CSV table of C-alpha atoms in Angstrom, one decimal:
chain,number,residue,atom,x,y,z
A,1,MET,CA,77.7,23.0,8.8
A,2,LYS,CA,80.8,22.4,10.9
A,3,ASN,CA,84.2,22.7,9.3
A,4,ILE,CA,86.7,19.9,9.4
A,5,LEU,CA,88.6,21.3,12.4
A,6,GLN,CA,85.3,21.4,14.4
A,7,LEU,CA,84.7,17.7,13.6
A,8,LEU,CA,88.2,16.7,14.6
A,9,THR,CA,88.0,16.8,18.4
A,10,THR,CA,90.3,15.2,20.9
A,11,ILE,CA,88.4,11.9,20.3
A,12,THR,CA,89.1,11.9,16.6
A,13,ARG,CA,92.6,13.5,16.5
A,14,THR,CA,94.4,10.2,16.9
A,15,ASP,CA,95.6,7.1,15.0
A,16,SER,CA,92.8,4.7,14.2
A,17,TYR,CA,94.6,1.8,15.9
A,18,LYS,CA,94.6,3.6,19.2
A,19,MET,CA,90.8,3.5,19.3
A,20,SER,CA,90.9,-0.2,20.3
A,21,GLN,CA,93.7,0.1,22.9
A,22,PHE,CA,91.5,0.6,25.9
A,23,LEU,CA,90.9,-3.2,25.6
A,24,GLN,CA,94.5,-4.1,25.4
A,25,TYR,CA,96.1,-3.2,28.7
A,26,PRO,CA,96.4,-5.6,31.7
A,27,LYS,CA,93.1,-5.7,33.6
A,28,ASP,CA,94.5,-4.3,36.8
A,29,THR,CA,95.9,-1.2,35.1
A,30,THR,CA,95.0,2.2,36.7
A,31,HIS,CA,97.6,4.6,35.3
A,32,ILE,CA,99.9,4.8,32.3
A,33,SER,CA,102.8,7.3,32.4
A,34,SER,CA,104.4,8.3,29.0
A,35,TYR,CA,107.2,10.6,28.0
A,36,ILE,CA,108.5,12.5,24.9
A,37,GLU,CA,112.1,12.7,23.9
A,38,ALA,CA,114.2,13.6,20.9
A,39,ARG,CA,116.3,10.4,20.4
A,40,GLY,CA,119.0,11.9,18.2
A,41,GLY,CA,119.8,13.6,14.9
A,42,GLU,CA,121.5,16.6,16.6
A,43,PRO,CA,123.4,16.7,19.9
A,44,LYS,CA,120.9,19.1,21.4
A,45,SER,CA,117.3,20.1,20.9
A,46,VAL,CA,115.1,23.1,21.8
A,47,PHE,CA,111.8,22.2,23.5
A,48,PHE,CA,108.9,24.3,22.2
A,49,GLY,CA,105.2,24.2,21.3
A,50,LEU,CA,103.5,22.8,24.4
A,51,GLN,CA,101.7,25.9,25.5
A,52,ALA,CA,100.2,26.5,22.0
A,53,PHE,CA,98.8,23.0,22.0
A,54,ILE,CA,97.3,23.2,25.5
A,55,LYS,CA,95.6,26.5,24.7
A,56,GLU,CA,94.3,25.5,21.3
A,57,TYR,CA,93.2,22.0,22.0
A,58,MET,CA,93.4,20.8,25.6
A,59,GLN,CA,91.3,23.7,26.8
A,60,THR,CA,88.6,23.0,24.2
A,61,PRO,CA,86.1,20.6,25.9
A,62,ILE,CA,84.4,17.8,24.1
A,63,THR,CA,80.6,17.5,24.2
A,64,MET,CA,78.2,14.6,24.0
A,65,THR,CA,77.5,15.7,20.4
A,66,ASP,CA,81.2,15.0,19.7
A,67,VAL,CA,80.9,11.6,21.4
A,68,ASP,CA,77.8,10.7,19.3
A,69,PHE,CA,79.6,11.7,16.1
A,70,ALA,CA,82.8,9.9,17.0
A,71,GLU,CA,80.9,6.7,17.8
A,72,ARG,CA,79.1,6.7,14.5
A,73,VAL,CA,82.2,7.3,12.4
A,74,ILE,CA,84.6,5.2,14.4
A,75,THR,CA,82.4,2.1,14.5
A,76,ALA,CA,81.7,2.4,10.8
A,77,HIS,CA,85.5,2.8,10.3
A,78,GLY,CA,86.0,-0.6,11.8
A,79,GLU,CA,87.2,0.1,15.3
A,80,PRO,CA,85.5,-0.4,18.7
A,81,PHE,CA,84.4,2.7,20.5
A,82,ASN,CA,84.9,3.4,24.2
A,83,ARG,CA,81.7,5.3,24.8
A,84,GLU,CA,81.8,4.7,28.6
A,85,GLY,CA,85.2,6.3,28.9
A,86,TRP,CA,84.3,9.4,26.9
A,87,GLU,CA,81.0,9.8,28.7
A,88,ILE,CA,83.0,9.9,32.0
A,89,ILE,CA,85.1,12.8,30.5
A,90,VAL,CA,82.1,14.7,29.4
A,91,ASN,CA,79.9,14.2,32.5
A,92,GLU,CA,82.5,14.3,35.2
A,93,TYR,CA,85.3,16.5,33.8
A,94,ASP,CA,83.2,19.0,31.7
A,95,GLY,CA,84.8,17.6,28.5
A,96,LEU,CA,88.4,18.3,29.5
A,97,MET,CA,91.1,15.7,29.6
A,98,PRO,CA,91.9,14.4,33.1
A,99,VAL,CA,95.7,14.2,32.6
A,100,GLU,CA,98.7,15.7,34.3
A,101,ILE,CA,101.5,17.0,32.0
A,102,GLN,CA,105.0,17.9,33.3
A,103,ALA,CA,107.6,19.4,31.0
A,104,VAL,CA,110.8,21.4,31.0
A,105,PRO,CA,110.3,25.1,30.4
A,106,GLU,CA,109.7,26.0,26.8
A,107,GLY,CA,112.8,27.2,25.0
A,108,THR,CA,115.0,24.9,27.0
A,109,VAL,CA,118.1,23.7,25.1
A,110,MET,CA,118.9,20.2,26.2
A,111,GLU,CA,120.9,17.1,25.2
A,112,THR,CA,118.9,14.7,23.1
A,113,ARG,CA,117.8,11.4,24.6
A,114,ASN,CA,116.4,13.2,27.6
A,115,VAL,CA,112.8,13.4,28.8
A,116,GLN,CA,111.2,16.7,27.7
A,117,LEU,CA,107.6,16.0,28.7
A,118,GLN,CA,105.8,13.4,30.9
A,119,ILE,CA,102.1,12.8,30.8
A,120,VAL,CA,99.9,10.5,33.1
A,121,ASN,CA,96.2,10.1,33.5
A,122,THR,CA,94.7,11.2,36.8
A,123,ASP,CA,91.5,9.1,36.8
A,124,PRO,CA,92.3,5.4,37.3
A,125,ARG,CA,89.3,4.5,35.0
A,126,LEU,CA,91.0,6.3,32.1
A,127,TYR,CA,94.4,4.6,32.0
A,128,TRP,CA,94.0,4.3,28.2
A,129,LEU,CA,93.8,8.1,27.7
A,130,THR,CA,97.6,8.8,28.1
A,131,SER,CA,98.6,6.9,25.0
A,132,TYR,CA,95.4,7.9,23.2
A,133,LEU,CA,96.7,11.5,23.2
A,134,GLU,CA,100.1,10.5,21.8
A,135,THR,CA,99.3,11.3,18.1
A,136,SER,CA,98.2,14.9,18.7
A,137,LEU,CA,100.6,15.6,21.6
A,138,LEU,CA,103.7,14.3,19.9
A,139,ARG,CA,102.8,16.1,16.7
A,140,ALA,CA,102.4,19.3,18.7
A,141,ILE,CA,105.9,18.9,20.1
A,142,TRP,CA,108.1,17.4,17.4
A,143,TYR,CA,107.4,19.9,14.7
A,144,PRO,CA,107.9,23.2,16.5
A,145,SER,CA,110.8,21.8,18.5
A,146,THR,CA,112.5,20.6,15.4
A,147,VAL,CA,112.1,23.9,13.6
A,148,ALA,CA,113.4,25.8,16.7
A,149,THR,CA,116.3,23.4,16.9
A,150,MET,CA,117.4,23.7,13.3
A,151,SER,CA,116.9,27.5,13.4
A,152,ARG,CA,119.1,27.6,16.5
A,153,LYS,CA,121.8,25.5,14.7
A,154,MET,CA,122.0,28.0,11.9
A,155,LYS,CA,122.0,30.9,14.5
A,156,GLN,CA,125.2,29.3,16.0
A,157,ILE,CA,126.8,29.0,12.6
A,158,ILE,CA,126.0,32.7,11.7
A,159,ALA,CA,127.1,33.9,15.2
A,160,LYS,CA,130.5,32.2,14.8
A,161,ALA,CA,131.0,33.8,11.4
A,162,LEU,CA,130.1,37.2,12.7
A,163,HIS,CA,132.6,36.9,15.6
A,164,GLU,CA,135.3,36.0,13.0
A,165,THR,CA,134.5,38.5,10.3
A,166,SER,CA,132.7,41.5,11.7
A,167,GLU,CA,133.7,44.2,14.2
A,168,VAL,CA,130.0,45.1,14.7
A,169,PRO,CA,128.7,43.6,18.0
A,170,VAL,CA,127.1,40.3,17.2
A,171,LYS,CA,124.0,41.1,19.2
A,172,ASP,CA,123.3,44.1,17.0
A,173,GLN,CA,123.1,42.0,13.8
A,174,LEU,CA,122.3,38.4,14.7
A,175,PRO,CA,118.6,38.7,15.3
A,176,PHE,CA,118.0,39.7,11.7
A,177,LYS,CA,120.6,37.5,9.9
A,178,LEU,CA,118.2,34.7,9.0
A,179,HIS,CA,114.8,35.8,7.7
A,180,ASP,CA,111.8,33.4,7.6
A,181,PHE,CA,110.4,33.2,4.1
A,182,GLY,CA,108.6,29.9,4.7
A,183,ALA,CA,104.9,30.7,4.8
A,184,ARG,CA,104.0,29.8,1.3
A,185,GLY,CA,106.1,26.6,1.5
A,186,THR,CA,104.3,25.2,4.4
A,187,SER,CA,101.5,22.6,4.2
A,188,SER,CA,98.9,24.6,6.1
A,189,THR,CA,98.1,27.8,8.0
A,190,GLU,CA,98.7,25.9,11.3
A,191,THR,CA,102.1,24.8,10.1
A,192,ALA,CA,103.0,28.4,9.3
A,193,VAL,CA,101.8,29.5,12.7
A,194,LEU,CA,103.8,26.8,14.6
A,195,GLY,CA,106.9,27.0,12.4
A,196,GLY,CA,106.9,30.7,12.3
A,197,MET,CA,106.7,30.9,16.1
A,198,SER,CA,109.5,28.4,16.4
A,199,HIS,CA,111.8,30.5,14.3
A,200,LEU,CA,111.0,33.5,16.4
A,201,VAL,CA,112.5,31.7,19.4
A,202,ASN,CA,115.9,32.4,17.8
A,203,PHE,CA,115.5,35.3,15.4
A,204,MET,CA,113.4,38.5,14.9
A,205,GLY,CA,113.2,38.7,11.1
A,206,THR,CA,110.2,37.0,9.5
A,207,ASP,CA,107.7,37.3,6.6
A,208,THR,CA,105.6,34.5,8.1
A,209,PHE,CA,103.1,36.8,9.6
A,210,GLU,CA,101.0,34.0,11.0
A,211,GLY,CA,103.9,33.1,13.3
A,212,VAL,CA,103.8,36.6,14.8
A,213,VAL,CA,100.1,36.4,15.5
A,214,GLY,CA,100.6,32.9,17.0
A,215,ALA,CA,103.2,34.2,19.4
A,216,MET,CA,100.9,36.9,20.5
A,217,GLN,CA,98.0,34.5,21.0
A,218,TYR,CA,99.7,31.6,22.6
A,219,TYR,CA,102.7,33.1,24.4
A,220,ASN,CA,101.3,36.5,25.4
A,221,SER,CA,104.0,38.2,23.3
A,222,ASP,CA,103.9,41.7,21.9
A,223,VAL,CA,104.9,42.0,18.2
A,224,CYS,CA,108.1,40.0,18.2
A,225,GLY,CA,108.8,39.5,14.5
A,226,PHE,CA,109.6,42.2,12.0
A,227,SER,CA,109.9,42.7,8.3
A,228,ILE,CA,110.8,45.4,5.7
A,229,PRO,CA,109.3,46.6,2.4
A,230,ALA,CA,110.5,44.3,-0.4
A,231,SER,CA,109.7,43.8,-4.0
A,232,GLU,CA,109.0,40.6,-5.8
A,233,HIS,CA,109.3,39.6,-9.4
A,234,SER,CA,105.7,40.4,-10.2
A,235,THR,CA,106.1,44.1,-9.1
A,236,ILE,CA,109.4,44.5,-10.9
A,237,THR,CA,108.4,42.8,-14.1
A,238,SER,CA,105.1,44.7,-14.3
A,239,TRP,CA,107.3,47.6,-15.5
A,240,GLY,CA,108.6,45.5,-18.4
A,241,SER,CA,112.2,44.6,-19.0
A,242,GLU,CA,113.0,47.9,-20.8
A,243,ARG,CA,111.9,49.8,-17.6
A,244,GLU,CA,113.5,47.7,-14.9
A,245,LEU,CA,115.7,50.7,-14.0
A,246,ASP,CA,112.5,52.7,-13.4
A,247,ALA,CA,111.2,49.9,-11.2
A,248,PHE,CA,114.4,50.1,-9.2
A,249,LYS,CA,114.2,53.9,-9.0
A,250,ASN,CA,110.6,53.6,-7.7
A,251,MET,CA,111.8,51.4,-4.9
A,252,VAL,CA,114.4,53.9,-3.8
A,253,GLU,CA,112.0,56.9,-4.1
A,254,THR,CA,109.2,55.1,-2.2
A,255,PHE,CA,111.0,53.3,0.6
A,256,ALA,CA,114.4,54.9,1.2
A,257,GLY,CA,114.9,57.2,4.1
A,258,GLU,CA,117.0,57.7,7.2
A,259,GLY,CA,117.1,54.5,9.3
A,260,LYS,CA,114.9,52.6,6.8
A,261,ILE,CA,115.7,49.3,5.1
A,262,TYR,CA,114.2,48.0,1.9
A,263,ALA,CA,114.9,45.0,-0.4
A,264,CYS,CA,114.7,44.7,-4.1
A,265,VAL,CA,114.8,41.5,-6.1
A,266,SER,CA,117.3,42.2,-8.9
A,267,ASP,CA,117.5,39.1,-11.1
A,268,SER,CA,114.3,39.3,-13.1
A,269,TYR,CA,116.3,39.6,-16.2
A,270,ASP,CA,120.1,40.1,-15.9
A,271,ILE,CA,121.5,40.1,-12.4
A,272,TYR,CA,124.9,41.2,-13.6
A,273,GLU,CA,123.6,44.2,-15.5
A,274,ALA,CA,121.5,45.1,-12.4
A,275,VAL,CA,124.5,45.2,-10.1
A,276,ASP,CA,127.1,46.4,-12.6
A,277,GLU,CA,125.1,49.2,-14.2
A,278,LYS,CA,121.5,49.8,-13.0
A,279,TRP,CA,122.0,50.0,-9.3
A,280,PRO,CA,125.3,52.0,-9.6
A,281,SER,CA,123.4,54.5,-11.8
A,282,LEU,CA,121.1,55.2,-8.9
A,283,SER,CA,123.9,55.5,-6.3
A,284,ARG,CA,123.3,59.3,-5.8
A,285,GLU,CA,119.6,58.7,-5.0
A,286,ILE,CA,120.4,55.7,-2.8
A,287,ILE,CA,122.9,57.7,-0.7
A,288,THR,CA,121.0,61.0,-0.6
A,289,LYS,CA,117.7,59.4,0.4
A,290,GLY,CA,119.3,57.5,3.2
A,291,GLY,CA,118.7,54.1,4.7
A,292,THR,CA,119.9,50.7,3.3
A,293,LEU,CA,119.1,49.0,0.0
A,294,VAL,CA,119.2,45.2,0.2
A,295,VAL,CA,119.9,43.7,-3.2
A,296,ARG,CA,118.4,40.2,-3.6
A,297,PRO,CA,119.6,37.7,-6.2
A,298,ASP,CA,117.0,34.9,-6.6
A,299,SER,CA,118.6,32.5,-9.0
A,300,GLY,CA,121.9,30.9,-10.0
A,301,ASP,CA,124.1,28.8,-7.7
A,302,PRO,CA,123.3,29.8,-4.2
A,303,LEU,CA,126.7,28.7,-3.0
A,304,THR,CA,128.5,31.3,-5.2
A,305,MET,CA,125.9,33.9,-6.4
A,306,PRO,CA,125.8,36.1,-3.3
A,307,ILE,CA,129.6,36.2,-3.2
A,308,GLU,CA,129.6,37.3,-6.9
A,309,VAL,CA,127.0,39.9,-6.3
A,310,ILE,CA,128.8,41.4,-3.3
A,311,LYS,CA,132.1,41.5,-5.2
A,312,ARG,CA,130.5,43.3,-8.2
A,313,LEU,CA,128.8,45.8,-5.9
A,314,MET,CA,132.1,46.4,-4.2
A,315,ASP,CA,133.6,47.2,-7.6
A,316,LYS,CA,131.0,49.9,-8.1
A,317,PHE,CA,130.2,51.2,-4.7
A,318,GLY,CA,133.6,50.6,-3.0
A,319,TYR,CA,134.3,48.9,0.4
A,320,THR,CA,136.3,49.3,3.5
A,321,VAL,CA,138.5,46.7,5.3
A,322,ASN,CA,137.6,46.2,8.9
A,323,SER,CA,140.0,45.5,11.8
A,324,LYS,CA,139.7,41.8,11.2
A,325,GLY,CA,140.8,42.0,7.6
A,326,TYR,CA,137.4,41.5,5.9
A,327,LYS,CA,135.8,43.7,3.3
A,328,VAL,CA,132.6,45.5,4.0
A,329,LEU,CA,130.3,47.3,1.6
A,330,PRO,CA,129.2,50.9,2.4
A,331,PRO,CA,126.4,50.9,5.0
A,332,TYR,CA,123.8,52.0,2.5
A,333,ILE,CA,123.9,48.7,0.5
A,334,ARG,CA,123.7,45.1,1.5
A,335,VAL,CA,122.7,41.7,0.0
A,336,ILE,CA,120.3,39.0,1.0
A,337,GLN,CA,120.4,35.4,-0.3
A,338,GLY,CA,117.0,33.8,0.0
A,339,ASP,CA,117.1,31.1,-2.6
A,340,GLY,CA,118.5,27.6,-1.9
A,341,ILE,CA,119.3,28.1,1.8
A,342,ASP,CA,119.3,25.2,4.1
A,343,THR,CA,121.4,23.7,6.8
A,344,THR,CA,123.8,22.3,4.2
A,345,SER,CA,124.2,25.3,1.9
A,346,LEU,CA,124.4,28.1,4.6
A,347,PRO,CA,127.7,27.0,6.1
A,348,ILE,CA,129.2,26.5,2.7
A,349,ILE,CA,128.2,30.1,1.6
A,350,ILE,CA,129.7,31.4,4.8
A,351,ASP,CA,133.0,29.5,4.2
A,352,ASN,CA,133.0,31.0,0.6
A,353,MET,CA,132.5,34.5,2.1
A,354,LYS,CA,135.5,34.0,4.3
A,355,ILE,CA,137.7,32.6,1.5
A,356,ASN,CA,136.9,35.8,-0.5
A,357,ASP,CA,137.8,38.0,2.5
A,358,LEU,CA,134.2,39.2,2.8
A,359,SER,CA,132.6,40.1,6.1
A,360,LEU,CA,129.3,38.6,7.0
A,361,ASP,CA,128.2,42.2,7.6
A,362,ASN,CA,127.5,42.2,3.8
A,363,LEU,CA,125.0,39.4,3.7
A,364,ALA,CA,121.8,38.2,5.3
A,365,PHE,CA,119.9,35.0,4.6
A,366,GLY,CA,116.3,34.2,3.9
A,367,MET,CA,115.0,30.7,4.3
A,368,GLY,CA,111.7,29.2,3.1
A,369,GLY,CA,110.8,25.6,2.8
A,370,GLY,CA,114.2,24.5,4.1
A,371,LEU,CA,113.2,26.2,7.4
A,372,LEU,CA,109.6,25.3,7.9
A,373,GLN,CA,108.9,22.3,5.7
A,374,LYS,CA,112.0,20.2,5.1
A,375,VAL,CA,111.9,18.6,8.5
A,376,ASP,CA,110.0,15.5,9.8
A,377,ARG,CA,109.7,13.5,13.0
A,378,ASP,CA,112.9,11.6,12.1
A,379,THR,CA,115.0,14.8,11.9
A,380,LEU,CA,115.5,14.6,15.6
A,381,LYS,CA,114.0,11.1,16.0
A,382,TYR,CA,111.2,12.3,18.2
A,383,ALA,CA,109.1,9.7,20.0
A,384,MET,CA,106.5,9.3,22.8
A,385,LYS,CA,106.7,6.1,24.7
A,386,ALA,CA,105.0,4.6,27.8
A,387,SER,CA,107.4,4.3,30.6
A,388,ALA,CA,105.4,3.1,33.6
A,389,ARG,CA,102.1,1.3,34.5
A,390,ARG,CA,100.4,1.4,37.8
A,391,ASP,CA,98.2,-1.4,39.1
A,392,THR,CA,95.2,-1.6,41.4
A,393,LYS,CA,97.6,-2.2,44.4
A,394,GLY,CA,99.2,1.1,43.8
A,395,ASP,CA,102.5,-0.4,42.5
A,396,TRP,CA,104.3,1.0,39.5
A,397,HIS,CA,105.9,-1.3,36.9
A,398,ASP,CA,108.6,-0.3,34.4
A,399,VAL,CA,107.4,-0.2,30.8
A,400,PHE,CA,110.0,-0.1,28.0
A,401,LYS,CA,111.0,-1.6,24.7
A,402,ASP,CA,114.5,-2.8,23.8
A,403,PRO,CA,114.5,-4.1,20.2
A,404,ILE,CA,117.6,-6.2,19.4
A,405,THR,CA,117.5,-4.9,15.8
A,406,ASP,CA,117.8,-1.2,16.7
A,407,LYS,CA,119.2,-0.1,20.1
A,408,GLY,CA,118.5,3.5,19.1
A,409,LYS,CA,114.8,2.8,19.7
A,410,THR,CA,115.3,1.5,23.2
A,411,SER,CA,113.0,3.5,25.5
């Protein structure tokens, strides 16, 4: 029995209404050229995702069995079926799509309202194919490009704050300042793969392991995302509230060491007791064993909680003041805020850090659903539109829309 992804071939990965469109174009049409653009939302966008789509889907040929299945389902569904056209693709093109795709290099940062990709059919009998592919192609571009764009936006905010508050070279810290915690918040494994890869365009810290594998598979990358040993509430609370200190001590004994970094969630019961009493009681072990402990609050107001935790840790572990006038914890202890981070809260937290004279050296961020799931096609107003039609005489004709009720949708 085939799984659902095997049944959903290029023929069936489209909107139902597109199935009738081969009958809707002018009779003398031979080619349709369409393009993809981000129409707004942000001043600039990052183009990403095309190669993954081509390798995963466009290089998978359709078969006559796929055509037979599609015909049965599509006609029962209420749409006409273009069997003649799909048979041409199977018989003359070995099941691959006869289209030409041109695009800017992936990773390109460009002003919105610019063409990122252009696609046109290469067989004049298959003029309808260009727009037929819109659903799957646009979906393959808007999501990873949007995640990469929003990740880059936060990278710029973090980089600016590091320039202002840290004397450590930005390049030495920035790649690990925003960690991807988004895997469990995504809608599917494929979303985690695409979103995880998109974040790795900008950063190197991730717990979305699927994204690392995706980058290796689709972009010929080596391992390009990295993580550290970290606790979660289930491992800490399995010791019981009365033995939380033992759980903390176990993290130090197990994962500390010269050059090592490890994180421990510390709010399972009382975050203030944890940072005021329990972690300070382990200071000798933390320092002697070496490495860096990263304390993680996971509740409370995300706009103020990391500042509060850092200040309390400074009261117990001390701090230095760097050349820019900002306070820095000792190098063996840091904080990560992974709860409630998004494009709105992150800059506010950074502003609160600066107001309290705290260097961003002290804090890293983790981001889950806000990074990989809280985006949609309208975030950057992505669209794919037909822009030209060629006729049997070889002449090209402009194709565009210009709605008087929304000039933002003019193509």
